Amino acid sequence: MSEKTGRVFSGARPTGRQHLGNYLGAVRNYVDLQDDYDCIYCIVDIHALTTLSETGKLREWTYEMALDWLAAGIDPERGTILFVQSHVPQVTELHTILSMATPLGWLTRLPTFKEKVRQQPDNVNYGLVGYPVLMAADITLYKATVVPVGVDQAAHLEFTREIVRRFNNHFGEVLIEPQAKHTDFPKVLGIDGEQKMSKSLDNHIEIAATPEEIQQRVMQMVTDPQRQYRSDPGRPEVCNVFSLQKFFSADQAERIEQECRAADIGCVDCKRLFARNLADYFAPFRERRAALAAEPDRVWEILADGAQRATAIATAVMAEVREAVGLPPRR
Ligand code: TRP
């Protein structure tokens, strides 16, 4: 590719329209990484099959997520590859080969696996156990050198590194051991001010929301619970609205903080201001999104092009892998 400092790979399950938590925690960072790395971003629809409740929405959620990512600045014209995992089926072949190099105990001991077993005790399927192996296949199929990870994926990345070492020890230096790039943004809470923002809890604000929808959601946000009357001084350090103001109203945050502590500004006014700034921040995004959505095939075409470019890399790597593990050549 180019003179950039390495190749980034990241994947996310198709969850449809993105919310502020997705944006601040991942998407924004994916956009920025394009400055320094060759980037490959993957919508991991096969991973989503491990939790069956989501599968009816896979197409719609893939489309909506890709649309949000592209509108947010993930830019194939800058060389970035954006594609859908299942469009490059070589990943399942590598997954199978890597699974032979994976001790089962490594998988069943992972806290993420144990958590899933607690969440869906009636659906502890074979694919769920292999979830991290598929993730390792994603990363290694494209010889990624860097993977941006939050705390929740740190164990999975460590697992990838271990499989790579084991594989390379056995079969020769074929796969690349990726480095973790820690990119934690302070946890984004939902409008309830208590739980992590998430679509399933319906406490989220979509980045594609209209200014009216933003206003409506923001007005429902929980602020400092101890501030009951307008005349009570507020505590910005425990207020979820303020924590987001710091990002979306950066140049006004200091003043808001002082006025809140002095009870010079009330929560209603503070939220109105926040809603306005949030709507302004995403105005260019909404415009780009509407332009892309005006031609519905456009997103699928971009994804098809991404799959084609990803396939070129995957095909070369799989040829090396097959040879390294000793599979007989096909003539
Ligand atoms: N396991 C990740 C998650 O649940 C998604 C994922 C799949 C991923 N493949 C990946 C992340 C490769 C980084 C790199 O969020």
mmCIF file of N, CA and C and ligand atoms in Angstrom, residues 9-13 44 47 131 135 138-139 147 153 156, ligand 1:
data_model
loop_
_atom_site.group_PDB
_atom_site.id
_atom_site.type_symbol
_atom_site.label_atom_id
_atom_site.label_comp_id
_atom_site.label_asym_id
_atom_site.label_seq_id
_atom_site.Cartn_x
_atom_site.Cartn_y
_atom_site.Cartn_z
ATOM 1 N N PHE A 9 -6.289 -3.167 11.663
ATOM 2 C CA PHE A 9 -7.529 -3.894 11.391
ATOM 3 C C PHE A 9 -8.442 -3.721 12.588
ATOM 4 N N SER A 10 -9.708 -3.442 12.323
ATOM 5 C CA SER A 10 -10.670 -3.525 13.415
ATOM 6 C C SER A 10 -11.999 -4.026 12.885
ATOM 7 N N GLY A 11 -12.727 -4.671 13.754
ATOM 8 C CA GLY A 11 -14.035 -5.201 13.379
ATOM 9 C C GLY A 11 -15.070 -4.798 14.396
ATOM 10 N N ALA A 12 -16.298 -4.717 13.944
ATOM 11 C CA ALA A 12 -17.403 -4.481 14.877
ATOM 12 C C ALA A 12 -18.623 -5.207 14.338
ATOM 13 N N ARG A 13 -19.406 -5.715 15.257
ATOM 14 C CA ARG A 13 -20.613 -6.415 14.836
ATOM 15 C C ARG A 13 -21.618 -5.429 14.283
ATOM 16 N N VAL A 44 -18.415 -7.399 11.129
ATOM 17 C CA VAL A 44 -18.271 -8.841 11.372
ATOM 18 C C VAL A 44 -19.638 -9.515 11.543
ATOM 19 N N HIS A 47 -19.558 -13.105 13.140
ATOM 20 C CA HIS A 47 -19.529 -13.050 14.601
ATOM 21 C C HIS A 47 -20.937 -12.809 15.171
ATOM 22 N N TYR A 131 -15.455 -17.951 19.005
ATOM 23 C CA TYR A 131 -15.542 -16.518 18.678
ATOM 24 C C TYR A 131 -14.161 -15.845 18.619
ATOM 25 N N MET A 135 -11.980 -14.117 15.463
ATOM 26 C CA MET A 135 -11.399 -12.769 15.552
ATOM 27 C C MET A 135 -9.902 -12.821 15.216
ATOM 28 N N ASP A 138 -9.632 -13.023 11.536
ATOM 29 C CA ASP A 138 -9.845 -11.699 10.924
ATOM 30 C C ASP A 138 -8.542 -10.919 10.857
ATOM 31 N N ILE A 139 -7.894 -10.860 11.999
ATOM 32 C CA ILE A 139 -6.717 -9.995 12.126
ATOM 33 C C ILE A 139 -5.540 -10.543 11.331
ATOM 34 N N VAL A 147 -4.023 -3.286 16.221
ATOM 35 C CA VAL A 147 -5.470 -3.408 16.421
ATOM 36 C C VAL A 147 -5.888 -2.466 17.554
ATOM 37 N N GLN A 153 -12.058 -5.775 24.749
ATOM 38 C CA GLN A 153 -11.474 -6.679 23.753
ATOM 39 C C GLN A 153 -10.005 -7.001 24.021
ATOM 40 N N HIS A 156 -9.193 -10.679 24.168
ATOM 41 C CA HIS A 156 -9.267 -11.313 22.848
ATOM 42 C C HIS A 156 -8.024 -11.021 22.011
HETATM 43 N N1 TRP B 1 -14.793 -9.163 18.950
HETATM 44 C C1 TRP B 1 -15.029 -7.791 18.610
HETATM 45 C C2 TRP B 1 -16.202 -7.265 19.456
HETATM 46 O O1 TRP B 1 -17.017 -8.037 19.935
HETATM 47 C C3 TRP B 1 -15.346 -7.618 17.159
HETATM 48 C C4 TRP B 1 -14.233 -8.101 16.294
HETATM 49 C C5 TRP B 1 -14.278 -9.157 15.462
HETATM 50 C C6 TRP B 1 -12.941 -7.517 16.170
HETATM 51 N N2 TRP B 1 -13.097 -9.289 14.797
HETATM 52 C C7 TRP B 1 -12.262 -8.297 15.214
HETATM 53 C C8 TRP B 1 -12.310 -6.417 16.768
HETATM 54 C C9 TRP B 1 -10.955 -8.009 14.868
HETATM 55 C C10 TRP B 1 -10.998 -6.134 16.417
HETATM 56 C C11 TRP B 1 -10.322 -6.925 15.466
HETATM 57 O O2 TRP B 1 -16.325 -6.076 19.606
#
